[in-house]
């Protein structure tokens, strides 16, 4: 399995607080940032070696003692294989001396985010840091590959009958799906396509913009504007699931 649109940077959040895992991550993904959560600082180092241009925010309230985190961060910065990774700090601790150590002494480029400020303020600071570090690249949407996920399917009904398809990849802007015997020409509008994303149902309207070269049954569909926030959230939750499954299954 792979994640599409790799122009942006991978964003790792190590030992995330529950508020980040449950709320902030959704916002990051909705804004086009390819984000993952990690729960093992040793594996995180191996991932940084594998993806050396990535960004990692570290929750220093968990996992290691504060002095150990300082040594850990120095190790990332001095290791030839990981020194190009960009780090940021997450913490409920608002001690000024601690903040100055990470910002001035260790010079973490993605800042020190005080979670006591609350979710909206903390999220805005993180989004600003990601934008400053060009984490999204040229990409506007995250497109996740779900070709090997049997739980990503669709059906479409017209006067001729019902067409069934397998979703191969999806973003909040559109999808590619293998749909047999769908005889519509390019630019056709297909209304009320039902997507099934691991048990969650989404109804969308889409425009058929073409087929993949070499396989006419693989159709490229662009969602029409006006997708409800609820449906967007379901799609983003599915993308988040695909992203996390990809990183969890990576043999590193």
Coordinates of C-alpha atoms in Angstrom, one line a residue:
X1 CA 0.0 0.0 0.0
X2 CA 1.2 3.5 -0.7
X3 CA 0.0 7.1 -0.1
X4 CA -0.6 9.2 -3.2
X5 CA 0.6 12.8 -3.8
X6 CA 3.9 12.5 -2.0
X7 CA 5.0 16.1 -2.9
X8 CA 4.3 17.2 0.7
X9 CA 6.1 16.3 3.9
X10 CA 5.1 13.5 6.2
X11 CA 4.1 14.8 9.6
X12 CA 4.6 12.6 12.6
X13 CA 3.1 13.3 16.1
X14 CA 4.9 11.3 18.7
X15 CA 3.0 10.2 21.8
X16 CA 0.0 12.5 21.0
X17 CA -2.3 13.8 23.7
X18 CA -5.9 12.6 23.3
X19 CA -7.0 16.0 22.2
X20 CA -4.5 15.9 19.3
X21 CA -5.4 12.3 18.3
X22 CA -9.2 13.0 18.4
X23 CA -9.5 16.6 17.1
X24 CA -6.3 18.3 15.9
X25 CA -5.4 15.4 13.5
X26 CA -8.7 15.7 11.7
X27 CA -8.0 19.4 11.1
X28 CA -4.5 18.7 9.8
X29 CA -5.8 16.2 7.4
X30 CA -8.7 18.4 6.2
X31 CA -6.1 21.1 5.5
X32 CA -4.1 18.7 3.3
X33 CA -1.3 17.7 5.7
X34 CA -0.3 14.0 5.6
X35 CA -0.3 13.3 9.3
X36 CA 0.4 10.2 11.4
X37 CA 0.5 9.3 15.1
X38 CA 3.4 7.3 16.6
X39 CA 3.6 5.6 20.0
X40 CA 7.3 4.4 20.0
X41 CA 10.2 6.9 20.1
X42 CA 12.6 4.3 18.9
X43 CA 10.6 3.4 15.8
X44 CA 10.1 7.1 15.3
X45 CA 13.9 7.5 14.8
X46 CA 13.8 4.7 12.2
X47 CA 11.0 6.5 10.4
X48 CA 12.9 9.7 10.4
X49 CA 15.8 7.9 8.8
X50 CA 13.5 6.5 6.2
X51 CA 11.7 9.8 5.6
X52 CA 14.5 12.3 6.3
X53 CA 12.5 15.4 5.1
X54 CA 9.6 14.8 7.4
X55 CA 8.3 16.9 10.3
X56 CA 7.8 15.5 13.8
X57 CA 6.0 17.1 16.8
X58 CA 7.0 15.5 20.1
X59 CA 4.8 15.4 23.2
X60 CA 7.4 15.8 25.9
X61 CA 4.9 15.2 28.6
X62 CA 4.9 11.5 27.9
X63 CA 7.3 8.6 26.9
X64 CA 10.6 9.9 28.4
X65 CA 11.8 12.2 31.1
X66 CA 12.5 15.8 30.2
X67 CA 16.3 15.4 30.2
X68 CA 15.9 12.3 28.1
X69 CA 13.8 14.2 25.6
X70 CA 16.5 16.8 25.4
X71 CA 19.1 14.1 24.6
X72 CA 16.7 12.5 22.1
X73 CA 16.2 15.7 20.2
X74 CA 20.0 16.5 20.1
X75 CA 20.5 13.0 18.7
X76 CA 18.0 13.6 15.9
X77 CA 19.7 16.9 15.1
X78 CA 23.2 15.5 15.1
X79 CA 22.5 12.2 13.3
X80 CA 23.5 12.5 9.6
X81 CA 20.5 10.3 8.6
X82 CA 17.9 12.4 10.5
X83 CA 19.3 15.9 10.8
X84 CA 17.2 17.3 7.9
X85 CA 14.0 16.3 9.8
X86 CA 12.2 19.3 11.4
X87 CA 11.0 19.0 15.0
X88 CA 8.4 20.8 17.1
X89 CA 7.4 20.4 20.7
X90 CA 3.9 19.8 22.2
X91 CA 3.3 20.2 26.0
X92 CA 0.9 21.4 28.6
X93 CA 4.0 22.8 30.5
X94 CA 4.2 26.5 30.0
X95 CA 7.4 27.1 32.0
X96 CA 9.3 29.9 30.3
X97 CA 12.7 28.4 30.9
X98 CA 11.7 25.1 29.4
X99 CA 10.3 26.8 26.4
X100 CA 13.4 28.9 25.9
X101 CA 15.6 25.8 26.1
X102 CA 13.7 24.2 23.1
X103 CA 13.3 27.4 21.1
X104 CA 16.7 29.0 21.7
X105 CA 19.2 26.3 22.8
X106 CA 17.9 23.4 20.8
X107 CA 16.4 25.7 18.1
X108 CA 13.5 23.4 17.1
X109 CA 12.2 24.9 13.8
X110 CA 8.5 24.0 14.3
X111 CA 8.1 25.8 17.6
X112 CA 6.8 25.0 21.1
X113 CA 3.1 24.6 21.1
X114 CA 1.4 25.2 24.5
X115 CA -1.6 23.0 24.6
X116 CA -3.0 24.9 27.6
X117 CA -4.1 27.6 25.1
X118 CA -6.9 25.2 24.0
X119 CA -7.5 23.2 20.9
X120 CA -8.4 26.1 18.4
X121 CA -5.4 28.2 19.4
X122 CA -3.0 25.2 19.5
X123 CA -4.3 24.0 16.1
X124 CA -3.8 27.4 14.5
X125 CA -0.2 27.6 15.8
X126 CA 0.5 24.1 14.4
X127 CA -1.0 25.0 11.1
X128 CA 1.1 28.2 10.9
X129 CA 4.2 26.2 11.7
X130 CA 3.4 23.7 9.0
X131 CA 2.7 26.4 6.5
X132 CA 6.0 28.2 7.4
X133 CA 7.9 24.9 6.8
X134 CA 6.1 24.2 3.5
X135 CA 4.8 20.9 4.8
X136 CA 2.0 20.6 2.2
X137 CA 4.1 21.2 -0.8
X138 CA 2.1 21.8 -4.0
X139 CA -0.6 19.4 -2.9
X140 CA -4.1 20.7 -2.0
X141 CA -5.7 17.4 -1.1
X142 CA -4.4 14.1 0.4
X143 CA -5.2 11.2 -1.9
X144 CA -5.0 7.9 -0.1
X145 CA -4.6 4.6 -1.8
X146 CA -7.2 2.1 -0.7
X147 CA -6.9 -0.5 -3.6
X148 CA -6.3 -3.3 -1.2
X149 CA -9.1 -2.4 1.2
X150 CA -12.2 -4.5 0.6
X151 CA -14.2 -2.0 2.7
X152 CA -13.9 0.8 0.1
X153 CA -16.7 0.3 -2.5
X154 CA -19.4 2.2 -4.3
X155 CA -22.7 1.6 -6.1
X156 CA -24.5 3.7 -8.6
X157 CA -28.1 3.2 -9.9
X158 CA -29.6 4.5 -13.2
X159 CA -32.5 3.4 -15.4
X160 CA -30.4 0.6 -16.8
X161 CA -29.6 -1.0 -13.4
X162 CA -27.1 -0.9 -10.6
X163 CA -23.3 -0.6 -11.1
X164 CA -20.9 -1.7 -8.4
X165 CA -17.3 -0.5 -8.1
X166 CA -14.1 -0.8 -6.1
X167 CA -12.6 2.5 -4.9
X168 CA -8.9 2.5 -5.7
X169 CA -7.9 5.9 -4.2
X170 CA -9.8 8.8 -2.8
X171 CA -9.5 12.4 -1.6
X172 CA -12.0 15.0 -0.6
X173 CA -11.9 16.2 -4.2
X174 CA -12.5 13.0 -6.1
X175 CA -11.6 9.3 -6.5
X176 CA -10.6 6.6 -8.9
X177 CA -12.7 3.5 -9.0
X178 CA -12.9 0.3 -11.0
X179 CA -16.5 0.1 -12.4
X180 CA -17.3 -2.5 -15.0
X181 CA -19.7 -1.7 -17.9
X182 CA -20.2 1.9 -17.0
X183 CA -20.8 3.3 -20.5
X184 CA -21.0 7.1 -19.8
X185 CA -18.9 9.5 -21.8
X186 CA -16.4 12.0 -20.3
X187 CA -18.0 15.0 -18.5
X188 CA -21.1 13.0 -17.6
X189 CA -22.7 14.0 -14.3
X190 CA -23.4 11.0 -12.1
X191 CA -25.8 11.8 -9.2
X192 CA -26.3 9.9 -5.9
X193 CA -23.3 7.7 -6.0
X194 CA -23.2 5.8 -2.7
X195 CA -19.7 5.3 -1.3
X196 CA -19.1 2.7 1.4
X197 CA -16.0 3.5 3.4
X198 CA -15.5 0.7 6.0
X199 CA -19.1 0.7 7.0
X200 CA -19.8 4.5 6.7
X201 CA -22.0 5.6 3.9
X202 CA -21.5 8.8 1.9
X203 CA -23.8 10.0 -1.0
X204 CA -22.0 12.1 -3.6
X205 CA -22.5 13.7 -7.0
X206 CA -19.6 13.5 -9.4
X207 CA -18.4 14.3 -12.9
X208 CA -16.7 11.6 -14.9
X209 CA -13.5 13.2 -16.1
X210 CA -11.9 10.2 -17.8
X211 CA -10.3 6.8 -17.4
X212 CA -6.9 5.6 -16.5
X213 CA -4.6 4.8 -19.4
X214 CA -4.5 1.1 -20.1
X215 CA -7.8 0.3 -18.3
X216 CA -11.1 1.9 -19.4
X217 CA -12.9 0.4 -16.4
X218 CA -10.9 2.5 -14.0
X219 CA -12.9 5.7 -13.9
X220 CA -11.7 9.1 -12.5
X221 CA -14.5 11.0 -10.8
X222 CA -14.4 14.6 -9.5
X223 CA -16.9 15.3 -6.7
X224 CA -19.2 18.2 -7.4
X225 CA -19.0 21.2 -5.1
X226 CA -21.3 21.3 -2.2
X227 CA -20.2 18.1 -0.4
X228 CA -21.6 18.5 3.1
X229 CA -19.3 18.9 6.0
X230 CA -20.5 15.6 7.5
X231 CA -19.7 13.7 4.3
X232 CA -16.3 15.5 4.1
X233 CA -15.6 14.4 7.7
X234 CA -16.4 10.8 6.9
X235 CA -14.1 10.9 3.9
X236 CA -11.3 12.5 5.9
X237 CA -11.7 9.9 8.7
X238 CA -11.3 7.2 6.1
X239 CA -8.2 8.9 4.7
X240 CA -6.8 9.2 8.3
X241 CA -7.4 5.5 8.7
X242 CA -5.6 4.7 5.4
X243 CA -2.7 6.9 6.3
X244 CA -2.3 5.3 9.8
X245 CA -2.6 1.8 8.4
X246 CA 0.1 2.6 5.9
X247 CA 2.6 3.8 8.5
X248 CA 1.7 1.0 11.1
X249 CA 2.2 -1.7 8.5
X250 CA 5.5 -0.3 7.2
X251 CA 8.3 -2.8 8.0
X252 CA 10.7 -0.4 9.7

